[in-house]
PDB file of C-alpha atoms and ligand atoms in Angstrom:
ATOM      1  CA  MET A   1      -0.026   0.019  -0.042  1.00 83.00           C
ATOM      2  CA  GLN A   2       1.224   3.529  -0.808  1.00 93.00           C
ATOM      3  CA  PRO A   3       2.118   5.540   2.250  1.00 96.00           C
ATOM      4  CA  ALA A   4      -0.358   8.337   1.295  1.00 95.00           C
ATOM      5  CA  ASP A   5      -3.121   5.864   0.995  1.00 94.00           C
ATOM      6  CA  TYR A   6      -2.226   4.251   4.290  1.00 94.00           C
ATOM      7  CA  GLU A   7      -2.192   7.641   6.081  1.00 95.00           C
ATOM      8  CA  ALA A   8      -5.396   8.764   4.346  1.00 96.00           C
ATOM      9  CA  TRP A   9      -7.288   5.786   5.824  1.00 94.00           C
ATOM     10  CA  TYR A  10      -6.641   7.231   9.352  1.00 96.00           C
ATOM     11  CA  HIS A  11      -8.574  10.351   8.186  1.00 96.00           C
ATOM     12  CA  THR A  12     -11.664   8.475   7.187  1.00 95.00           C
ATOM     13  CA  PRO A  13     -14.424   8.475   9.804  1.00 94.00           C
ATOM     14  CA  ARG A  14     -13.905   4.736  10.512  1.00 93.00           C
ATOM     15  CA  GLY A  15     -10.046   5.091  10.446  1.00 95.00           C
ATOM     16  CA  GLU A  16     -10.127   8.110  12.803  1.00 96.00           C
ATOM     17  CA  TRP A  17     -12.423   6.133  15.243  1.00 95.00           C
ATOM     18  CA  ILE A  18     -10.148   3.114  15.162  1.00 96.00           C
ATOM     19  CA  GLY A  19      -6.925   5.190  15.501  1.00 97.00           C
ATOM     20  CA  THR A  20      -8.116   7.282  18.406  1.00 97.00           C
ATOM     21  CA  THR A  21      -9.718   4.324  20.153  1.00 97.00           C
ATOM     22  CA  GLU A  22      -6.355   2.333  19.811  1.00 97.00           C
ATOM     23  CA  PHE A  23      -4.250   5.264  20.883  1.00 98.00           C
ATOM     24  CA  SER A  24      -6.324   5.954  23.950  1.00 97.00           C
ATOM     25  CA  LEU A  25      -6.084   2.299  25.027  1.00 97.00           C
ATOM     26  CA  LEU A  26      -2.271   2.327  24.492  1.00 98.00           C
ATOM     27  CA  CYS A  27      -1.842   5.565  26.483  1.00 97.00           C
ATOM     28  CA  ASN A  28      -3.904   4.135  29.335  1.00 96.00           C
ATOM     29  CA  LEU A  29      -1.641   1.112  29.547  1.00 97.00           C
ATOM     30  CA  LEU A  30       1.608   3.090  29.023  1.00 96.00           C
ATOM     31  CA  GLN A  31       1.054   5.671  31.803  1.00 95.00           C
ATOM     32  CA  ALA A  32       4.038   7.679  30.483  1.00 96.00           C
ATOM     33  CA  ASN A  33       5.220  10.904  32.139  1.00 95.00           C
ATOM     34  CA  THR A  34       5.532  14.006  30.045  1.00 91.00           C
ATOM     35  CA  ALA A  35       9.062  14.333  28.654  1.00 91.00           C
ATOM     36  CA  ASP A  36       9.731  10.502  28.885  1.00 97.00           C
ATOM     37  CA  SER A  37      11.453   9.145  25.817  1.00 98.00           C
ATOM     38  CA  LEU A  38       9.749   6.656  23.439  1.00 98.00           C
ATOM     39  CA  LEU A  39      10.895   4.625  20.484  1.00 98.00           C
ATOM     40  CA  ASP A  40       8.170   3.672  18.024  1.00 98.00           C
ATOM     41  CA  VAL A  41       9.178   0.544  16.210  1.00 98.00           C
ATOM     42  CA  GLY A  42       7.574  -0.087  12.774  1.00 98.00           C
ATOM     43  CA  CYS A  43       6.290   3.473  12.710  1.00 98.00           C
ATOM     44  CA  GLY A  44       4.950   3.413   9.146  1.00 98.00           C
ATOM     45  CA  THR A  45       3.719   6.904   8.252  1.00 98.00           C
ATOM     46  CA  GLY A  46       4.079   7.888  11.948  1.00 98.00           C
ATOM     47  CA  TYR A  47       0.408   8.207  12.848  1.00 98.00           C
ATOM     48  CA  PHE A  48       0.910   6.937  16.383  1.00 98.00           C
ATOM     49  CA  THR A  49       4.495   8.395  16.584  1.00 98.00           C
ATOM     50  CA  ARG A  50       3.024  11.862  16.102  1.00 98.00           C
ATOM     51  CA  HIS A  51       0.304  11.281  18.620  1.00 98.00           C
ATOM     52  CA  PHE A  52       2.876  10.289  21.193  1.00 98.00           C
ATOM     53  CA  ALA A  53       4.913  13.381  20.387  1.00 97.00           C
ATOM     54  CA  GLN A  54       1.817  15.502  20.925  1.00 96.00           C
ATOM     55  CA  GLN A  55       1.490  14.044  24.371  1.00 95.00           C
ATOM     56  CA  GLY A  56       4.890  15.669  25.170  1.00 95.00           C
ATOM     57  CA  LEU A  57       7.019  12.527  24.859  1.00 97.00           C
ATOM     58  CA  HIS A  58      10.504  12.684  23.243  1.00 97.00           C
ATOM     59  CA  VAL A  59       9.873  10.399  20.327  1.00 98.00           C
ATOM     60  CA  SER A  60      12.127   8.563  17.940  1.00 98.00           C
ATOM     61  CA  ALA A  61      10.917   6.084  15.347  1.00 98.00           C
ATOM     62  CA  ILE A  62      12.278   3.317  13.172  1.00 98.00           C
ATOM     63  CA  ASP A  63      10.942   1.331  10.183  1.00 98.00           C
ATOM     64  CA  PRO A  64      12.694  -0.608   7.383  1.00 98.00           C
ATOM     65  CA  ASP A  65      10.458   0.917   4.640  1.00 98.00           C
ATOM     66  CA  THR A  66      12.108   3.929   3.084  1.00 97.00           C
ATOM     67  CA  ALA A  67       8.921   5.110   1.383  1.00 97.00           C
ATOM     68  CA  MET A  68       6.973   4.993   4.650  1.00 97.00           C
ATOM     69  CA  LEU A  69       9.779   6.925   6.439  1.00 98.00           C
ATOM     70  CA  ALA A  70      10.066   9.542   3.606  1.00 97.00           C
ATOM     71  CA  TYR A  71       6.332  10.180   3.899  1.00 98.00           C
ATOM     72  CA  ALA A  72       6.450  10.258   7.748  1.00 98.00           C
ATOM     73  CA  LYS A  73       9.132  12.907   7.590  1.00 97.00           C
ATOM     74  CA  THR A  74       6.945  15.170   5.465  1.00 96.00           C
ATOM     75  CA  LEU A  75       4.287  15.044   8.262  1.00 96.00           C
ATOM     76  CA  SER A  76       6.609  15.973  11.133  1.00 94.00           C
ATOM     77  CA  ALA A  77      10.050  17.428  10.811  1.00 89.00           C
ATOM     78  CA  ASP A  78      10.638  17.310  14.594  1.00 90.00           C
ATOM     79  CA  ILE A  79      10.657  13.510  15.040  1.00 96.00           C
ATOM     80  CA  ALA A  80      13.876  11.538  14.555  1.00 94.00           C
ATOM     81  CA  TYR A  81      12.914   8.939  11.957  1.00 98.00           C
ATOM     82  CA  LEU A  82      15.532   6.120  11.285  1.00 98.00           C
ATOM     83  CA  GLN A  83      15.638   3.245   8.840  1.00 98.00           C
ATOM     84  CA  GLY A  84      16.188  -0.133  10.404  1.00 98.00           C
ATOM     85  CA  SER A  85      14.654  -3.360  11.615  1.00 98.00           C
ATOM     86  CA  ALA A  86      13.154  -4.371  14.950  1.00 98.00           C
ATOM     87  CA  LEU A  87      15.252  -7.506  14.697  1.00 98.00           C
ATOM     88  CA  SER A  88      18.475  -5.537  15.354  1.00 98.00           C
ATOM     89  CA  LEU A  89      17.804  -2.142  16.843  1.00 98.00           C
ATOM     90  CA  PRO A  90      20.736   0.269  16.455  1.00 98.00           C
ATOM     91  CA  PHE A  91      20.372   1.547  20.013  1.00 98.00           C
ATOM     92  CA  ALA A  92      22.061   1.141  23.410  1.00 98.00           C
ATOM     93  CA  ASP A  93      20.603  -0.973  26.230  1.00 98.00           C
ATOM     94  CA  GLN A  94      17.786   0.981  28.055  1.00 98.00           C
ATOM     95  CA  GLN A  95      18.191   3.965  25.744  1.00 98.00           C
ATOM     96  CA  PHE A  96      14.445   4.746  25.850  1.00 98.00           C
ATOM     97  CA  ASP A  97      11.966   4.909  28.721  1.00 98.00           C
ATOM     98  CA  HIS A  98       9.332   3.239  26.551  1.00 98.00           C
ATOM     99  CA  VAL A  99       9.133   1.287  23.355  1.00 98.00           C
ATOM    100  CA  SER A 100       5.984   0.848  21.195  1.00 98.00           C
ATOM    101  CA  ALA A 101       5.308  -1.411  18.254  1.00 98.00           C
ATOM    102  CA  ILE A 102       1.828  -0.902  16.861  1.00 98.00           C
ATOM    103  CA  THR A 103       0.675  -3.432  14.310  1.00 97.00           C
ATOM    104  CA  SER A 104       4.303  -3.935  13.195  1.00 98.00           C
ATOM    105  CA  LEU A 105       5.213  -7.074  15.156  1.00 97.00           C
ATOM    106  CA  CYS A 106       2.540  -8.858  13.204  1.00 96.00           C
ATOM    107  CA  PHE A 107       4.621  -8.337  10.045  1.00 96.00           C
ATOM    108  CA  ILE A 108       7.759  -9.798  11.612  1.00 97.00           C
ATOM    109  CA  ALA A 109       8.259 -13.545  11.222  1.00 96.00           C
ATOM    110  CA  ASP A 110      10.369 -13.753  14.433  1.00 97.00           C
ATOM    111  CA  PRO A 111       8.368 -11.786  17.030  1.00 97.00           C
ATOM    112  CA  GLN A 112      10.488 -13.223  19.886  1.00 97.00           C
ATOM    113  CA  GLN A 113      13.661 -11.730  18.515  1.00 98.00           C
ATOM    114  CA  ALA A 114      12.016  -8.376  17.782  1.00 98.00           C
ATOM    115  CA  LEU A 115      10.532  -8.291  21.371  1.00 98.00           C
ATOM    116  CA  HIS A 116      13.915  -9.283  22.861  1.00 98.00           C
ATOM    117  CA  GLU A 117      15.442  -6.252  21.031  1.00 98.00           C
ATOM    118  CA  MET A 118      12.684  -3.893  22.197  1.00 98.00           C
ATOM    119  CA  TRP A 119      13.037  -5.138  25.776  1.00 98.00           C
ATOM    120  CA  ARG A 120      16.783  -4.586  25.636  1.00 98.00           C
ATOM    121  CA  VAL A 121      16.512  -0.894  24.532  1.00 98.00           C
ATOM    122  CA  CYS A 122      13.675  -0.067  26.944  1.00 98.00           C
ATOM    123  CA  ARG A 123      14.119   1.105  30.549  1.00 98.00           C
ATOM    124  CA  LYS A 124      10.523   0.979  31.752  1.00 97.00           C
ATOM    125  CA  THR A 125       7.786  -0.244  29.418  1.00 98.00           C
ATOM    126  CA  VAL A 126       7.136  -1.948  26.065  1.00 98.00           C
ATOM    127  CA  VAL A 127       3.685  -1.621  24.631  1.00 98.00           C
ATOM    128  CA  LEU A 128       2.535  -3.662  21.660  1.00 98.00           C
ATOM    129  CA  GLY A 129      -0.495  -3.330  19.353  1.00 98.00           C
ATOM    130  CA  LEU A 130      -1.342  -6.647  17.824  1.00 98.00           C
ATOM    131  CA  LEU A 131      -3.984  -8.015  15.500  1.00 97.00           C
ATOM    132  CA  ASN A 132      -6.178 -10.454  17.386  1.00 97.00           C
ATOM    133  CA  ARG A 133      -7.219 -13.659  15.719  1.00 95.00           C
ATOM    134  CA  HIS A 134      -9.995 -14.161  18.260  1.00 95.00           C
ATOM    135  CA  SER A 135     -12.035 -11.300  16.860  1.00 94.00           C
ATOM    136  CA  LEU A 136     -14.645 -10.233  14.361  1.00 92.00           C
ATOM    137  CA  LEU A 137     -11.937  -8.111  12.603  1.00 92.00           C
ATOM    138  CA  PHE A 138     -10.015 -11.310  11.871  1.00 93.00           C
ATOM    139  CA  LEU A 139     -13.133 -12.901  10.262  1.00 90.00           C
ATOM    140  CA  GLN A 140     -13.695  -9.780   8.280  1.00 87.00           C
ATOM    141  CA  LYS A 141     -10.227  -8.670   7.228  1.00 80.00           C
ATOM    142  CA  ASN A 142      -7.844 -11.678   7.403  1.00 73.00           C
ATOM    143  CA  ASN A 143      -5.320 -11.251   4.667  1.00 70.00           C
ATOM    144  CA  ARG A 144      -7.107  -8.336   2.970  1.00 75.00           C
ATOM    145  CA  GLY A 145      -6.051  -4.714   2.270  1.00 76.00           C
ATOM    146  CA  ALA A 146      -3.414  -3.337   4.702  1.00 76.00           C
ATOM    147  CA  TYR A 147      -3.780  -6.560   6.711  1.00 78.00           C
ATOM    148  CA  ARG A 148      -2.350  -8.772   3.874  1.00 86.00           C
ATOM    149  CA  GLY A 149       0.555 -10.794   5.010  1.00 90.00           C
ATOM    150  CA  ALA A 150       0.047 -10.031   8.661  1.00 94.00           C
ATOM    151  CA  ARG A 151       0.135 -12.681  11.400  1.00 95.00           C
ATOM    152  CA  TRP A 152      -2.898 -12.679  13.662  1.00 96.00           C
ATOM    153  CA  ASP A 153      -1.941 -13.386  17.276  1.00 97.00           C
ATOM    154  CA  ALA A 154      -3.857 -14.158  20.416  1.00 97.00           C
ATOM    155  CA  ALA A 155      -3.442 -13.018  24.042  1.00 97.00           C
ATOM    156  CA  ALA A 156      -1.919 -16.421  24.928  1.00 97.00           C
ATOM    157  CA  ASP A 157       0.838 -15.892  22.267  1.00 97.00           C
ATOM    158  CA  ALA A 158       1.781 -12.618  23.790  1.00 97.00           C
ATOM    159  CA  GLN A 159       1.815 -14.144  27.243  1.00 96.00           C
ATOM    160  CA  ASN A 160       4.216 -16.789  25.990  1.00 97.00           C
ATOM    161  CA  TRP A 161       6.563 -14.233  24.459  1.00 97.00           C
ATOM    162  CA  THR A 162       6.763 -12.310  27.665  1.00 96.00           C
ATOM    163  CA  LYS A 163       7.858 -15.348  29.579  1.00 95.00           C
ATOM    164  CA  GLN A 164      11.040 -15.589  27.475  1.00 95.00           C
ATOM    165  CA  LEU A 165      12.317 -12.087  28.299  1.00 97.00           C
ATOM    166  CA  VAL A 166      15.330 -11.326  30.379  1.00 96.00           C
ATOM    167  CA  PRO A 167      15.232  -9.580  32.768  1.00 96.00           C
ATOM    168  CA  PRO A 168      11.891 -11.096  33.654  1.00 96.00           C
ATOM    169  CA  VAL A 169       8.759  -8.979  33.084  1.00 97.00           C
ATOM    170  CA  ALA A 170       7.547  -7.392  36.349  1.00 97.00           C
ATOM    171  CA  SER A 171       3.969  -6.937  35.159  1.00 96.00           C
ATOM    172  CA  VAL A 172       1.946  -7.633  32.037  1.00 97.00           C
ATOM    173  CA  ALA A 173      -1.492  -6.221  31.107  1.00 97.00           C
ATOM    174  CA  ILE A 174      -3.465  -7.167  28.017  1.00 98.00           C
ATOM    175  CA  ARG A 175      -6.474  -5.205  26.873  1.00 98.00           C
ATOM    176  CA  SER A 176      -8.464  -5.106  23.587  1.00 97.00           C
ATOM    177  CA  ALA A 177     -10.469  -2.713  21.513  1.00 96.00           C
ATOM    178  CA  ILE A 178     -12.425  -2.526  18.252  1.00 96.00           C
ATOM    179  CA  VAL A 179     -14.990  -5.241  19.070  1.00 93.00           C
ATOM    180  CA  MET A 180     -17.316  -4.428  16.248  1.00 90.00           C
ATOM    181  CA  PRO A 181     -14.944  -3.284  13.511  1.00 87.00           C
ATOM    182  CA  GLY A 182     -17.566  -1.606  11.188  1.00 89.00           C
ATOM    183  CA  GLY A 183     -17.364   1.564  13.292  1.00 87.00           C
ATOM    184  CA  ASN A 184     -21.059   2.599  12.859  1.00 92.00           C
ATOM    185  CA  ALA A 185     -23.029   4.229  15.739  1.00 93.00           C
ATOM    186  CA  ILE A 186     -24.031   0.837  17.183  1.00 93.00           C
ATOM    187  CA  ALA A 187     -20.357  -0.387  17.069  1.00 91.00           C
ATOM    188  CA  ARG A 188     -19.270   2.761  18.825  1.00 93.00           C
ATOM    189  CA  GLY A 189     -21.935   2.397  21.443  1.00 92.00           C
ATOM    190  CA  ILE A 190     -20.954  -1.156  22.129  1.00 91.00           C
ATOM    191  CA  GLU A 191     -17.255  -0.229  22.224  1.00 91.00           C
ATOM    192  CA  SER A 192     -17.892   2.412  24.891  1.00 92.00           C
ATOM    193  CA  LEU A 193     -19.562  -0.210  27.140  1.00 92.00           C
ATOM    194  CA  TRP A 194     -17.292  -3.210  26.368  1.00 90.00           C
ATOM    195  CA  PRO A 195     -14.808  -4.193  29.092  1.00 94.00           C
ATOM    196  CA  SER A 196     -11.354  -3.854  27.596  1.00 94.00           C
ATOM    197  CA  TRP A 197      -9.965  -6.718  29.596  1.00 94.00           C
ATOM    198  CA  LEU A 198     -11.992  -9.204  27.425  1.00 93.00           C
ATOM    199  CA  PRO A 199      -9.391 -10.112  24.759  1.00 93.00           C
ATOM    200  CA  LEU A 200     -11.955 -10.281  21.915  1.00 94.00           C
ATOM    201  CA  GLY A 201     -11.450  -6.947  20.191  1.00 96.00           C
ATOM    202  CA  GLY A 202      -9.669  -6.821  16.828  1.00 96.00           C
ATOM    203  CA  PHE A 203      -6.786  -4.774  18.403  1.00 97.00           C
ATOM    204  CA  LEU A 204      -4.858  -6.329  21.325  1.00 98.00           C
ATOM    205  CA  ALA A 205      -2.748  -3.976  23.376  1.00 98.00           C
ATOM    206  CA  VAL A 206      -0.043  -5.643  25.492  1.00 98.00           C
ATOM    207  CA  MET A 207       1.966  -3.784  28.103  1.00 98.00           C
ATOM    208  CA  MET A 208       5.085  -5.184  29.743  1.00 98.00           C
ATOM    209  CA  ARG A 209       6.773  -3.341  32.567  1.00 97.00           C
ATOM    210  CA  LYS A 210      10.333  -3.906  33.701  1.00 96.00           C
ATOM    211  CA  SER A 211       9.947  -3.061  37.295  1.00 84.00           C
ATOM    212  CA  ALA A 212       7.120  -2.010  39.660  1.00 62.00           C
ATOM    213  CA  GLU A 213       8.504   1.636  39.934  1.00 59.00           C
TER     214      GLU A 213
HETATM  215  C1  SAM B 301       0.623  -1.848   9.347  1.00 65.19           C
HETATM  216  S1  SAM B 301       2.127  -0.921   9.378  1.00 65.19           S
HETATM  217  C2  SAM B 301       1.931  -0.121  10.932  1.00 65.19           C
HETATM  218  C3  SAM B 301       2.520   1.237  10.911  1.00 65.19           C
HETATM  219  C4  SAM B 301       2.207   2.108  12.177  1.00 65.19           C
HETATM  220  N1  SAM B 301       2.785   1.489  13.355  1.00 65.19           N
HETATM  221  C5  SAM B 301       0.703   2.298  12.366  1.00 65.19           C
HETATM  222  O1  SAM B 301       0.118   1.571  13.262  1.00 65.19           O
HETATM  223  O2  SAM B 301       0.070   3.018  11.608  1.00 65.19           O
HETATM  224  C6  SAM B 301       3.343  -2.092   9.649  1.00 65.19           C
HETATM  225  C7  SAM B 301       4.735  -1.482   9.690  1.00 65.19           C
HETATM  226  O3  SAM B 301       5.642  -2.503  10.172  1.00 65.19           O
HETATM  227  C8  SAM B 301       6.894  -2.301   9.436  1.00 65.19           C
HETATM  228  N2  SAM B 301       7.770  -3.405   9.536  1.00 65.19           N
HETATM  229  C9  SAM B 301       7.806  -4.487   8.814  1.00 65.19           C
HETATM  230  N3  SAM B 301       8.880  -5.323   9.183  1.00 65.19           N
HETATM  231  C10 SAM B 301       9.523  -4.643  10.183  1.00 65.19           C
HETATM  232  C11 SAM B 301      10.697  -4.914  10.913  1.00 65.19           C
HETATM  233  N4  SAM B 301      11.439  -6.013  10.702  1.00 65.19           N
HETATM  234  N5  SAM B 301      11.028  -4.002  11.823  1.00 65.19           N
HETATM  235  C12 SAM B 301      10.370  -2.941  12.032  1.00 65.19           C
HETATM  236  N6  SAM B 301       9.200  -2.588  11.375  1.00 65.19           N
HETATM  237  C13 SAM B 301       8.802  -3.439  10.414  1.00 65.19           C
HETATM  238  C14 SAM B 301       6.435  -1.984   8.017  1.00 65.19           C
HETATM  239  O4  SAM B 301       7.429  -1.344   7.247  1.00 65.19           O
HETATM  240  C15 SAM B 301       5.174  -1.081   8.275  1.00 65.19           C
HETATM  241  O5  SAM B 301       5.577   0.286   8.251  1.00 65.19           O
END
């Protein structure tokens, strides 16, 4: 998909609802302080990267796709965008307070290695946005459009990845959103009442904290 088309989807009524709902869920889990640093892995056109920056975080971002990065740079000159892969992050241990990877791990064949790298460069928290195979979105979108080639995970997969991390994860929280992916008024009403701890939404948010601080 062309970067401009990818970004334009976030500005459709449905895309805007999905993007803001997902971002709000991620922020609730992350609980970042203003001026914390964050690395956004697999940033694409930088939709979430820019939202994190607007929250006052010091944001850097990385993606292997040069076209996505070039487009992202046109939308924000203030963010440090770098080309590279999650599988080998060109950063020091604990360089960032937080690391996010939003619907990017699902395009990486070795999620454990990518997560190992994110855990290495983070000081406090890693937050993931995953595509949930136990969801209506999976039934509707599996292998279509921007989801083509993506792996659809489940909460249990994420739990298993976290168990392999060193140092061990101090706490994990898994939430979900986008229960009825159509985004009409009924879907939005149900979403507002739906308990996010039920892992049945199309978007799974996984938060891993390094210590209880
Ligand atoms: C669906 S897009 C998500 C972009 C953005 N995070 C968002 O949610 O709008 C998936 C992104 O993962 C990136 N990606 C694929 N393989 C990657 C890898 N090995 N390391 C980091 N990012 C990768 C792609 O280039 C693409 O920009």
